[in-house]
XYZ file of C-alpha atoms in Angstrom:
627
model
C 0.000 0.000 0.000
C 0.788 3.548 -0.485
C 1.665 5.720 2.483
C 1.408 9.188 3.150
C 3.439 10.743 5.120
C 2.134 13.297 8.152
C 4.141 16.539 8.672
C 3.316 16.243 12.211
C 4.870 12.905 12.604
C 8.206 13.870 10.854
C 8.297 16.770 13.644
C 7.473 14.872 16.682
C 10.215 12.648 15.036
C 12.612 14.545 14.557
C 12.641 16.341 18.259
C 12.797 12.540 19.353
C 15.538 12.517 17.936
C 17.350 14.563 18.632
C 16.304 14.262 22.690
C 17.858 10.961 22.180
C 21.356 12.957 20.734
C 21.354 15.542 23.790
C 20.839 12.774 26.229
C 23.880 11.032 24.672
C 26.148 13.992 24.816
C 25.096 14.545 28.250
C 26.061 11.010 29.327
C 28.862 10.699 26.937
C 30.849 13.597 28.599
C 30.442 12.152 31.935
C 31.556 8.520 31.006
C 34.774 8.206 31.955
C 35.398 4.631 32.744
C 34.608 1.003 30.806
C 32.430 0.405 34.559
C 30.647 3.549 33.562
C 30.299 2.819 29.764
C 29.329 -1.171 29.598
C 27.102 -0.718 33.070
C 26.190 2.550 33.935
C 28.878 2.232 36.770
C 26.232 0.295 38.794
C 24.561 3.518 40.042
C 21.145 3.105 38.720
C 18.141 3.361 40.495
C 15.991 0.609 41.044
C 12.497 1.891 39.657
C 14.419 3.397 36.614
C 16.014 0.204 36.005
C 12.841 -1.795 36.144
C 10.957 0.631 34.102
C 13.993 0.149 31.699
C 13.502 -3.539 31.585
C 10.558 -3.262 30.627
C 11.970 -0.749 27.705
C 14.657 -3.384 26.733
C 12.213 -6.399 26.435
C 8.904 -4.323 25.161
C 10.456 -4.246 21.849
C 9.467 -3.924 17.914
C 8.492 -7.669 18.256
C 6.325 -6.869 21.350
C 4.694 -4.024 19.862
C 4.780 -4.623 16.200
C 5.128 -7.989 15.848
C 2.827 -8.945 18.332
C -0.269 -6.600 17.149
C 0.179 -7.151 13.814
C -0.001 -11.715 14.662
C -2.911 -11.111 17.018
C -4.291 -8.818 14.473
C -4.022 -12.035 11.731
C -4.386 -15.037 13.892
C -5.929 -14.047 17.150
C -4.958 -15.829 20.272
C -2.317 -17.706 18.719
C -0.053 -14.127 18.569
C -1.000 -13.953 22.073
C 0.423 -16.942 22.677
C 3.953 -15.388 22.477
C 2.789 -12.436 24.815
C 2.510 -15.234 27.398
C 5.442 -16.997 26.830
C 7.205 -13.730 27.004
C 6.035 -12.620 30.069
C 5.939 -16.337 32.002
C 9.852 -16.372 31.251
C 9.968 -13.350 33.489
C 9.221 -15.804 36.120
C 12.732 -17.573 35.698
C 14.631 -14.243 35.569
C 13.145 -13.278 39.182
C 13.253 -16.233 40.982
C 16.307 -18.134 39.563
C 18.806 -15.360 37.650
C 18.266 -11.840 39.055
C 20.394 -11.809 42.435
C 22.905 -14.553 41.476
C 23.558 -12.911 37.888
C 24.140 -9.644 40.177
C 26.324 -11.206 42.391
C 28.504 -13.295 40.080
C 29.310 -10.374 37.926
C 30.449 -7.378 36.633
C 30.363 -6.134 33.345
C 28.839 -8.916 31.041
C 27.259 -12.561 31.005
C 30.743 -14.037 30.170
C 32.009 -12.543 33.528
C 29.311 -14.211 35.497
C 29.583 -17.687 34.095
C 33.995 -17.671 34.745
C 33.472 -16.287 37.887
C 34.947 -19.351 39.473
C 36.770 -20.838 36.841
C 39.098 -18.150 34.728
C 38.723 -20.053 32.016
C 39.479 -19.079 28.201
C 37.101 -21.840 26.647
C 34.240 -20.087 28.472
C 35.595 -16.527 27.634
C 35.796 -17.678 23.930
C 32.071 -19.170 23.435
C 30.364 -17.010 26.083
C 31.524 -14.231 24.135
C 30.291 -15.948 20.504
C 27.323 -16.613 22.095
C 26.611 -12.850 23.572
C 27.756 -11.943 19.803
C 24.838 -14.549 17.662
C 22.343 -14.324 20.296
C 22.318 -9.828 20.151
C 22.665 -10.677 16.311
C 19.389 -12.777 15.937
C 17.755 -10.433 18.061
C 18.959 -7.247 16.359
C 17.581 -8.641 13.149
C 13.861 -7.816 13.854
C 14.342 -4.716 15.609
C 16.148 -3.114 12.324
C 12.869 -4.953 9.894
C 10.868 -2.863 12.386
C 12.819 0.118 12.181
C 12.501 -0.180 8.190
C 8.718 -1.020 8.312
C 8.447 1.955 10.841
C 9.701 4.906 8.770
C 8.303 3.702 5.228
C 4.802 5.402 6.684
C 6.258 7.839 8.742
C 8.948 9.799 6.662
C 7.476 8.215 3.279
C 10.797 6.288 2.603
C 11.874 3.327 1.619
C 12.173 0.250 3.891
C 16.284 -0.059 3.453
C 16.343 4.172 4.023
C 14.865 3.502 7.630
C 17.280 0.539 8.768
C 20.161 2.935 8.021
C 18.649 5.532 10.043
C 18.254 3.462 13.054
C 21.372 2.166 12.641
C 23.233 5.422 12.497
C 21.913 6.942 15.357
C 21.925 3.736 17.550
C 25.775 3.478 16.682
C 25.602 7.162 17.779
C 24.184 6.389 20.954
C 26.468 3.875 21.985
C 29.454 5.629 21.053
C 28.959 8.453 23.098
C 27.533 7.143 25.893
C 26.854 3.645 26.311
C 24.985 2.114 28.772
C 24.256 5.329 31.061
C 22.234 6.954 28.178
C 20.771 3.687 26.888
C 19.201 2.857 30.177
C 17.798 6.546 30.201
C 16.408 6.215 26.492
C 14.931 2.823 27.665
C 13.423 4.611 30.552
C 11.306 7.483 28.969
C 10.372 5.489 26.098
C 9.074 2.517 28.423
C 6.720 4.674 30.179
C 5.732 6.466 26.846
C 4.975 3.001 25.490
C 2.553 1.910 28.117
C 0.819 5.250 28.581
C 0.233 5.692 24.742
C -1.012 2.276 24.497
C -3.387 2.706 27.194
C -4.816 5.919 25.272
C -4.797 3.783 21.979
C -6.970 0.945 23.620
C -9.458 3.708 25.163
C -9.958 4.782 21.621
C -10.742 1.131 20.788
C -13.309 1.069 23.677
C -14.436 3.846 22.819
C -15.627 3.345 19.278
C -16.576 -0.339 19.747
C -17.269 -2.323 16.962
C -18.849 -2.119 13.702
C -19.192 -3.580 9.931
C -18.312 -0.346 8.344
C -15.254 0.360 9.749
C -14.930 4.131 7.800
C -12.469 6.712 9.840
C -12.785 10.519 9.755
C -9.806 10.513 6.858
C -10.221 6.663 5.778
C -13.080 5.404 4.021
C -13.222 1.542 4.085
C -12.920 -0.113 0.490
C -16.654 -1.512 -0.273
C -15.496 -4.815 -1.590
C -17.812 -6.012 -4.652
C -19.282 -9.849 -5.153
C -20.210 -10.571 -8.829
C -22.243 -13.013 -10.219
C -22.357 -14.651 -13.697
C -25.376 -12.691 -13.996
C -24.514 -9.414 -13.104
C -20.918 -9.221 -13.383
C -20.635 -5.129 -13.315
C -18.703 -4.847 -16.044
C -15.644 -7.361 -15.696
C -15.080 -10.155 -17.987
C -13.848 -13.468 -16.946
C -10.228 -14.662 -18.494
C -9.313 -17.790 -16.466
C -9.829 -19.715 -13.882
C -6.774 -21.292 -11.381
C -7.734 -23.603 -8.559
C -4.984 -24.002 -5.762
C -5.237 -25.975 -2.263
C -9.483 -26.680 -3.385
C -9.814 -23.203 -3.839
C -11.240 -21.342 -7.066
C -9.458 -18.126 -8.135
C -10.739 -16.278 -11.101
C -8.963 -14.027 -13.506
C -11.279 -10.473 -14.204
C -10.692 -7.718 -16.755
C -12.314 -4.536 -16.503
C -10.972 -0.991 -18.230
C -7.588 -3.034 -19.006
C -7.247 -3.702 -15.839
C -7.117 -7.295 -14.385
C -8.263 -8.458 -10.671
C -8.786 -11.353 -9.337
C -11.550 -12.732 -7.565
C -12.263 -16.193 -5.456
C -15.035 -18.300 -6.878
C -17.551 -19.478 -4.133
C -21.181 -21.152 -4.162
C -21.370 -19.651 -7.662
C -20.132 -15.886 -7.081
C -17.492 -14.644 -7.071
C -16.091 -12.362 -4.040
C -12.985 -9.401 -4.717
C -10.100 -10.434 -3.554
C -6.773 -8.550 -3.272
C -3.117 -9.260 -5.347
C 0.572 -8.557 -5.666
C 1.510 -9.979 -9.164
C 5.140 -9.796 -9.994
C 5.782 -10.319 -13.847
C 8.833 -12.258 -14.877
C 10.070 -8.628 -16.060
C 8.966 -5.133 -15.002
C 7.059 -3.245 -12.277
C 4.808 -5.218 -9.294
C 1.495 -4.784 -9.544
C -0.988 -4.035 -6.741
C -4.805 -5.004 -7.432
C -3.396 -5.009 -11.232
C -1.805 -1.330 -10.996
C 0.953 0.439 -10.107
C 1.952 0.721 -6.172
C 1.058 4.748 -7.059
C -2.270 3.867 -7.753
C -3.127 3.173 -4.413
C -5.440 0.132 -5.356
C -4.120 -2.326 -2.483
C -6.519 -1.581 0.072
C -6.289 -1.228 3.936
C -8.638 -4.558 4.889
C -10.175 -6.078 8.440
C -13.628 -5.954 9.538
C -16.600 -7.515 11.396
C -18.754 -9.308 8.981
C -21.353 -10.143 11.640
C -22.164 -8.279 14.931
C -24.090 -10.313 17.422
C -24.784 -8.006 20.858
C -26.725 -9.079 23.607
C -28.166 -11.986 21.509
C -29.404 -9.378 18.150
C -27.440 -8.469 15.236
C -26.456 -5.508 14.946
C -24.514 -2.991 12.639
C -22.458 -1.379 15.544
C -22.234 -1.826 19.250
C -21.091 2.091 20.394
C -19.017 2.204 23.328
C -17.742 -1.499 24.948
C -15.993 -1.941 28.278
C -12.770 -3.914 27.608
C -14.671 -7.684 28.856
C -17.683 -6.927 27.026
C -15.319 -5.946 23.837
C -14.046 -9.462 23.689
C -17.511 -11.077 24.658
C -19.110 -9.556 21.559
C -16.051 -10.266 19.606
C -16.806 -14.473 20.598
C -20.341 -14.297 19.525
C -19.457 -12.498 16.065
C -17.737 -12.996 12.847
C -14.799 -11.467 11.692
C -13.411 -11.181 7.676
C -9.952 -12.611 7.365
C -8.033 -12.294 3.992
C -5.898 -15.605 3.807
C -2.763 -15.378 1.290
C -2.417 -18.153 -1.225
C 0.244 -17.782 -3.964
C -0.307 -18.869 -7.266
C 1.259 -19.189 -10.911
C 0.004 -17.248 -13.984
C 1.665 -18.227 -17.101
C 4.791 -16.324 -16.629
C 3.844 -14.043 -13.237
C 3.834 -14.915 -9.480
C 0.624 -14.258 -7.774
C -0.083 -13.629 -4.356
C -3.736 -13.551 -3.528
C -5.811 -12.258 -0.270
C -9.040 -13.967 -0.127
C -11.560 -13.420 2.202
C -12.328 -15.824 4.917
C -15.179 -15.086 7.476
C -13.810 -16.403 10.797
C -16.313 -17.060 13.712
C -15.303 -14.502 16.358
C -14.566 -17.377 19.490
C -11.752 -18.551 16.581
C -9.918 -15.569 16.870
C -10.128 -15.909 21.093
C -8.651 -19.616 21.448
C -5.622 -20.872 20.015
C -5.629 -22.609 16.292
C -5.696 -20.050 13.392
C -2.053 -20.576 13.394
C -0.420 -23.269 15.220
C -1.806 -26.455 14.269
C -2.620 -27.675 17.305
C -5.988 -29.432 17.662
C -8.279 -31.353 15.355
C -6.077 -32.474 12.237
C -3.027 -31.149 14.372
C 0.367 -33.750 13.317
C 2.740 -34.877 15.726
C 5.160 -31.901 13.815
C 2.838 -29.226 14.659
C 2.807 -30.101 18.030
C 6.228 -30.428 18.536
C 6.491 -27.138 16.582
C 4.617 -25.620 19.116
C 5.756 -26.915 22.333
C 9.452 -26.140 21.233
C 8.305 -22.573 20.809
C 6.754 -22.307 23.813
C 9.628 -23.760 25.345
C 12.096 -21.367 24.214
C 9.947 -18.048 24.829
C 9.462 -19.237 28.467
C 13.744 -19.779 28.649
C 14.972 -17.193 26.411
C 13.747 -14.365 28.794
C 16.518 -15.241 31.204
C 19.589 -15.748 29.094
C 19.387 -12.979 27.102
C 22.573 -11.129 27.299
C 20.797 -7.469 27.255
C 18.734 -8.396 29.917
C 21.361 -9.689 31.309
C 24.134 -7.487 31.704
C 20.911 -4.696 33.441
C 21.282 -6.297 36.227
C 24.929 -4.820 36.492
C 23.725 -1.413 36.201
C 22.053 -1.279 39.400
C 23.956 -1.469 42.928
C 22.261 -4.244 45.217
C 21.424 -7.942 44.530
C 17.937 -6.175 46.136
C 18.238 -3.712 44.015
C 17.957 -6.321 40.745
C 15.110 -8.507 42.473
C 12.964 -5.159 42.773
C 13.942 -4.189 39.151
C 12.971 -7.517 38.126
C 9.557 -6.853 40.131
C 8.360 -3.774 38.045
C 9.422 -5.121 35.199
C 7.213 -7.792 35.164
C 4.491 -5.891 36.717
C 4.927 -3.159 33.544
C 5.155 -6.105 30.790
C 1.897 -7.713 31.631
C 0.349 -4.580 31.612
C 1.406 -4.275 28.764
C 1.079 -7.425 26.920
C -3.069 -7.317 27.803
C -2.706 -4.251 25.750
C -1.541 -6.112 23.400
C -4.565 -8.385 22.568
C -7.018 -5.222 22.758
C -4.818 -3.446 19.800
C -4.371 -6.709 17.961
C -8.424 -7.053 18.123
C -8.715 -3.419 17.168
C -6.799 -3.745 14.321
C -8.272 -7.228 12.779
C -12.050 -5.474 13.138
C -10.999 -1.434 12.155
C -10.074 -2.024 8.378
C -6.498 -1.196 8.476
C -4.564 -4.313 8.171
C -1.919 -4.010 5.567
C -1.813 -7.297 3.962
C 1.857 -7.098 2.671
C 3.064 -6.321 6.086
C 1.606 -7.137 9.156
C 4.145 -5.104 11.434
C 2.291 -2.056 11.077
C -1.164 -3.166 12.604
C -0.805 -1.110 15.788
C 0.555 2.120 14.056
C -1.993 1.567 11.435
C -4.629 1.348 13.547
C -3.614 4.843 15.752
C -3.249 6.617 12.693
C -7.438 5.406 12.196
C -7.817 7.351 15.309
C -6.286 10.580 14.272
C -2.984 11.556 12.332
C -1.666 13.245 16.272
C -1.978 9.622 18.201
C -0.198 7.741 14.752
C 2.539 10.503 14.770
C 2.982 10.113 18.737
C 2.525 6.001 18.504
C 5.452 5.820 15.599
C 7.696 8.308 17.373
C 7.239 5.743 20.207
C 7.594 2.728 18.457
C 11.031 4.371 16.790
C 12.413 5.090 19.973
C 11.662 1.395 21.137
C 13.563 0.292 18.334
C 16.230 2.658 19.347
C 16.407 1.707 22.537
C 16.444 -2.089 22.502
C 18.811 -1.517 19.415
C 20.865 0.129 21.810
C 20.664 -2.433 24.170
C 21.667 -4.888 21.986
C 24.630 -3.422 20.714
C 25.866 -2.357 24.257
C 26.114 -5.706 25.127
C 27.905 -7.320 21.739
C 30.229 -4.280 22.257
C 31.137 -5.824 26.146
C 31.636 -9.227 24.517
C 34.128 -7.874 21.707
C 36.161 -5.835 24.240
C 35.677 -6.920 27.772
C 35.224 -10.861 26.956
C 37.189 -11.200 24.022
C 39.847 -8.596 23.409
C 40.884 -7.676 27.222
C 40.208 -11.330 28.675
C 40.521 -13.977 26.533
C 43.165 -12.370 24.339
C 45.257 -11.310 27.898
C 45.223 -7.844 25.804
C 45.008 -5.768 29.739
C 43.510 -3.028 27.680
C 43.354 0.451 29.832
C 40.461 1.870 31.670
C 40.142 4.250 28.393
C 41.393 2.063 25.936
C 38.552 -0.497 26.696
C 35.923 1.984 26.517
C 37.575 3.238 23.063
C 37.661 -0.407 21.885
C 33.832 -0.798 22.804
C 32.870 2.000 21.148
C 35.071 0.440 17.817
C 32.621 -2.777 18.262
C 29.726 -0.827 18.414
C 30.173 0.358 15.368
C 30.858 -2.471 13.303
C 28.037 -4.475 14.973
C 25.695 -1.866 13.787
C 26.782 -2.135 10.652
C 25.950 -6.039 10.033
C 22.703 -5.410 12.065
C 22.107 -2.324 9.024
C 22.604 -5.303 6.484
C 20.322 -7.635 8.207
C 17.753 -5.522 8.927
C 17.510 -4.986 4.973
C 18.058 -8.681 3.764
C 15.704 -9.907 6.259
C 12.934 -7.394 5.350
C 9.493 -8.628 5.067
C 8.832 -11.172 8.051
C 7.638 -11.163 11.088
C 9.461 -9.442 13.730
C 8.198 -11.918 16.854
C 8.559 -14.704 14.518
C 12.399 -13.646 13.915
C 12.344 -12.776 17.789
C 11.090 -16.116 18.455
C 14.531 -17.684 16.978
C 16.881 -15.192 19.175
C 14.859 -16.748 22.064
C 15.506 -20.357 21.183
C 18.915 -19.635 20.278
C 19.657 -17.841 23.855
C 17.800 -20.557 25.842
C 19.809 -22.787 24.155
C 23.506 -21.432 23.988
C 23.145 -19.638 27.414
C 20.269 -21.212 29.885
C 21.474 -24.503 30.573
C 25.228 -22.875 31.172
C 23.918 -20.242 33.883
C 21.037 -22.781 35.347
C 23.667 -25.468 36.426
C 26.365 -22.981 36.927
C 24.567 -21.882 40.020
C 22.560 -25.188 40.998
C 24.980 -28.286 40.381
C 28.458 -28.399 41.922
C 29.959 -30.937 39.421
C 29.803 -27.934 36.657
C 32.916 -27.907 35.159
C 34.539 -24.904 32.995
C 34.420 -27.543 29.690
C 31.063 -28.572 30.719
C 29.873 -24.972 30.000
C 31.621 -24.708 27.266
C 30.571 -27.618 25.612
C 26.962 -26.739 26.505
C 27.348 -23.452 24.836
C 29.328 -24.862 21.771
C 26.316 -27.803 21.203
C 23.452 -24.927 22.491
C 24.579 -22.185 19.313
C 25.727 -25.116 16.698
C 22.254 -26.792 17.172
C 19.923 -24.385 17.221
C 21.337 -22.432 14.645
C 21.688 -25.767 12.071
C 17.508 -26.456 12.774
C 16.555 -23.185 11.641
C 19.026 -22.601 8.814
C 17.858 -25.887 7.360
C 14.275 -25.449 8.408
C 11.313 -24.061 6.450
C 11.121 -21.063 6.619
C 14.928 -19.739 6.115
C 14.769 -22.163 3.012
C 11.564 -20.463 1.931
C 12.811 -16.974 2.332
C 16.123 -17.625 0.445
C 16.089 -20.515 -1.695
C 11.969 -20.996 -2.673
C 12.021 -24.853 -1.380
C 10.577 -26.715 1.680
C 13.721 -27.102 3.568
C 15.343 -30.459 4.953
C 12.747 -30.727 7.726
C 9.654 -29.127 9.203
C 11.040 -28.104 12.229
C 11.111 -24.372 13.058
C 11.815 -24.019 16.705
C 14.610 -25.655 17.439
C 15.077 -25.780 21.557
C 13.059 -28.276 22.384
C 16.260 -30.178 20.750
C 19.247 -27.764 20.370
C 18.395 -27.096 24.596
C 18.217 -30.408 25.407
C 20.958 -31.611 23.490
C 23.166 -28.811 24.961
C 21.923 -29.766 28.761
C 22.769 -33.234 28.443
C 26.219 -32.336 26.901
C 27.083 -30.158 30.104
C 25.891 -33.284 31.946
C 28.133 -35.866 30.526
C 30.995 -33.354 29.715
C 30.962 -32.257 33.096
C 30.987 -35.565 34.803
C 33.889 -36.592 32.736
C 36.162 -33.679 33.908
C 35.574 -33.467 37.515
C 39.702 -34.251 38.524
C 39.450 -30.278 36.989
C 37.118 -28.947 40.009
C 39.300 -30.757 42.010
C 42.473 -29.342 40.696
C 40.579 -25.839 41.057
C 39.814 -26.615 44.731
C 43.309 -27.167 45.610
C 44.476 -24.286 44.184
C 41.535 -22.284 46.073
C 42.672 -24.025 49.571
């Protein structure tokens, strides 16, 4: 779709912005020392830090990715708001204190603590380095999805932007002004949210889902006697569905064939040569409609054509008892162009509010599916608390109480949050403004429905948490390239200053690749990408810091063997899985497996387990040379 651009969100922008740049020269001229630059020098206070958390984990898969799956599938995006949050539970009673206690700078410092070992140094630091990696990925697709409706520019234009003022950030500043940026732009994130789900509320739910500056696209159902002009070319049938080629004014649409009428549809056709086509024109045309809306209303046991105001219980209750239109994509082959088609589906309300429109997990569900799901489950509920920038937070604050109280209003903040979530998500499925060639956009989408002030605030918002978990991510890769690799495992003794200099060196060329990523990688969903950092942390990381602190007979190669088996796993399941082989090479993949820790975690736990018990004269050799 076509997007214009507001003037008022290019200024509220653009003094984000540069608030971001003054706090960083503020910070930057005041850090003076690697403690102060990789962890705020541990000064930070509690309810800042925890408000932070919440900025570092409420990121563009959170609030993108999340609204724009619940927005598609229902409950089944909701399912990763859970898993999400339930990790939380793991961070505060198993990781905050210890993680505090054990170290110093970064996650590698915490898991040597009692060995000084250079195998752990080594993967610990690989692992902070591909774990921030898969994780910066969807944060810089966000960023590019973010500013094509906001500044009007292209996708690869907006990961560049990020990027350079991220690297900015953590140049000057580091930590100290990322935990600052993470601050303000956690509490802007819940507060604008709650306005944006009053507005929901407040205009309830209806079949014509027209906005002040948006009229809804009447969609047309022809019939063989009354076919308004169009003239039939072809028909194609694909997965027991009928899709029929129309022409009308040179123009040529395509339409889904159904108890003898047929019902508009929407399509991207890309010819073997020249431009894509959108509904059968040009992008410029702006033919590829905004879509999403109630197809039945059933209130208090009538239909209805609109409910006026709902409370938030009675909003899903009427939701249950209605029907929804969902346009399903289906791709397709026309002589010599690639077709992707929308068709509508109408979806029984209580569909969208139990799990099933995605993962296949019920009636007809395979074995596959299942484990599909379970694995992903699995890893969103261990990620949480083995992700090194969550992690290395708990450094910046200066009690082990400290961290469990940060760790407190974090969670308290994120569930808020993610209930939000499922409201927007709703709101956007039922308000007509789903953009069917990206579905990252639903919540911005749906604010700028609202009024052209809340989408300018929302996206200036949603930029700076891209910035700030960005930041985040890069503060931490930065620790693992010059605390954990260069000074430690290299024996380099870097200075006080030349650490902090070296940091700021890594910084930059980790936002670099992230730039590249961001635009190679454009297209997909951000939680779904999100969803592979998380198994690839839980994996690499989890078992390494769980037995670390719970089973004596954890030996320095145990961990590093975990780690080695955790990354090499995990990382060989989804690069030979479906969807990476979809995205870059058009086949199926070698297997159907897309989450990979139910197996790449417990492969790597059971290798600490057996490595471990086979190098236990080394914990004794470290205990004599303790006593």
């Amino acid at each position: 779709m076509i997007y214009e651009f507001s003037i008022l969100a290019i200024v509220l922008f653009v003094i984000f912005v540069l608030f971001v740049l003054g706090l960083s020269f503020y910070f930057g001229s005041k850090t003076k020392t690697s403690s102060s630059y990789f962890a705020a020098g541990g000064t930070i206070h509690w309810g800042v830090n925890g408000v932070a958390f919440a900025g570092d984990y409420l990121s563009a898969a959170s609030f993108l990715g999340i609204c724009g799956m619940i927005a598609f599938v229902g409950y089944d995006g909701f399912l990763y708001s859970i898993g999400y949050l339930a990790g939380w539970v793991v961070a505060l009673f198993l990781v905050a204190e210890p993680m505090k206690r054990l170290g110093k700078f970064t996650f590698t410092d915490a898991l040597d603590s009692k060995f000084n070992s250079k195998a752990i140094k080594l993967t610990a630091a690989i692992s902070t380095l591909i774990v921030s990696m898969f994780y910066l990925i969807p944060q810089m697709v966000g960023a590019g999805t973010l500013v094509e409706p906001l500044l009007g520019l292209p996708h690869w234009v907006g990961v560049v932007i990020v990027g350079a003022i991220v690297i900015f950030i953590v140049a000057t500043a580091g930590m100290t002004s990322t935990t600052y940026v993470q601050f303000i732009k956690g509490g802007l994130l819940i507060i604008f949210s709650t306005i944006l789900a009053f507005y929901i509320f407040k205009n309830g739910l209806t079949t014509t889902p027209d906005h002040a500056d948006q009229k809804y696209h009447e969609f047309i159902t022809l019939a063989d006697n009354d076919m308004q002009g169009f003239t039939k070319i072809s028909t194609i049938e694909s997965g027991g569905i009928v899709f029929a080629k129309m022409e009308k004014d040179g123009v040529f649409r395509w339409f889904t064939k159904r108890d003898g009428k047929y019902l508009e549809a929407l399509s991207i056709t890309q010819p073997k040569e020249g431009e894509k086509l959108f509904n059968g024109e040009i992008k410029e045309k702006g033919k590829f409609f905004q879509v999403g809306h109630m197809n039945k209303i059933i209130m208090d046991g009538e239909e209805v054509g609109s409910t006026g105001r709902l409370r938030p219980l009675q909003f899903l209750s009427v939701i249950n008892s209605s029907e929804l239109v969902r346009f399903l994509k289906v791709k397709i082959v026309d002589g010599t162009n690639h077709i992707t088609i929308f068709h509508q589906v109408i979806t029984p309300g209580k569909e969208m509010l139990i799990p099933g429109l995605k993962f296949n997990i019920g009636k007809g569900a395979t074995w596959l599916s299942k484990l599909n799901f379970i694995s992903l489950m699995l890893a969103l509920f261990l990620g949480t608390a083995s992700l090194p920038h969550i992690l290395i937070r708990y450094y910046t604050v200066p009690s082990q109480k400290a961290a469990r109280k940060s760790t407190i209003l974090a969670i308290t903040a994120i569930g808020f949050f993610y209930i939000l979530t499922l409201f927007m998500g709703l709101g956007a499925a039922t308000n007509g403004v789903l953009n069917m060639d990206d579905g990252n956009m639903s919540g911005p989408l749906l604010a700028k429905a609202f009024g052209v002030g809340l989408f300018a605030i929302i996206s200036a918002i949603a930029f700076a948490t891209i910035l700030g978990t960005v930041s985040g991510l890069i503060v931490a890769s930065s620790g693992a390239i010059a605390h954990d690799l260069i000074d430690r495992y290299m024996g380099k003794k870097l200075s006080d200053k030349a650490k902090v200099r070296a940091g700021k060196i890594a910084a930059f060329s980790v936002g670099c690749v992230a730039i590249v990523l961001g635009i190679i990688f454009r297209g997909m969903n951000v939680s779904f990408l999100v969803g592979w950092a998380f198994a690839v942390a839980a994996s690499a990381n989890l078992p390494a810091i769980l037995m670390l602190l719970f089973w004596k007979k954890t030996t320095a190669k145990g961990i590093a063997s975990s780690i080695i088996v955790g990354i090499v796993t995990a990382l060989g399941i989804i690069i030979t899985g479906p969807s990476i082989s979809k995205q870059f090479f058009g086949t199926e993949g070698l297997h159907g497996l897309d989450a990979p820790a139910i197996i790449s975690f417990t492969a790597a736990l059971l290798t600490l387990v057996f490595v471990s018990l086979a190098t236990q004269k080394d914990n004794e050799k470290l205990s004599e040379k303790v006593a």
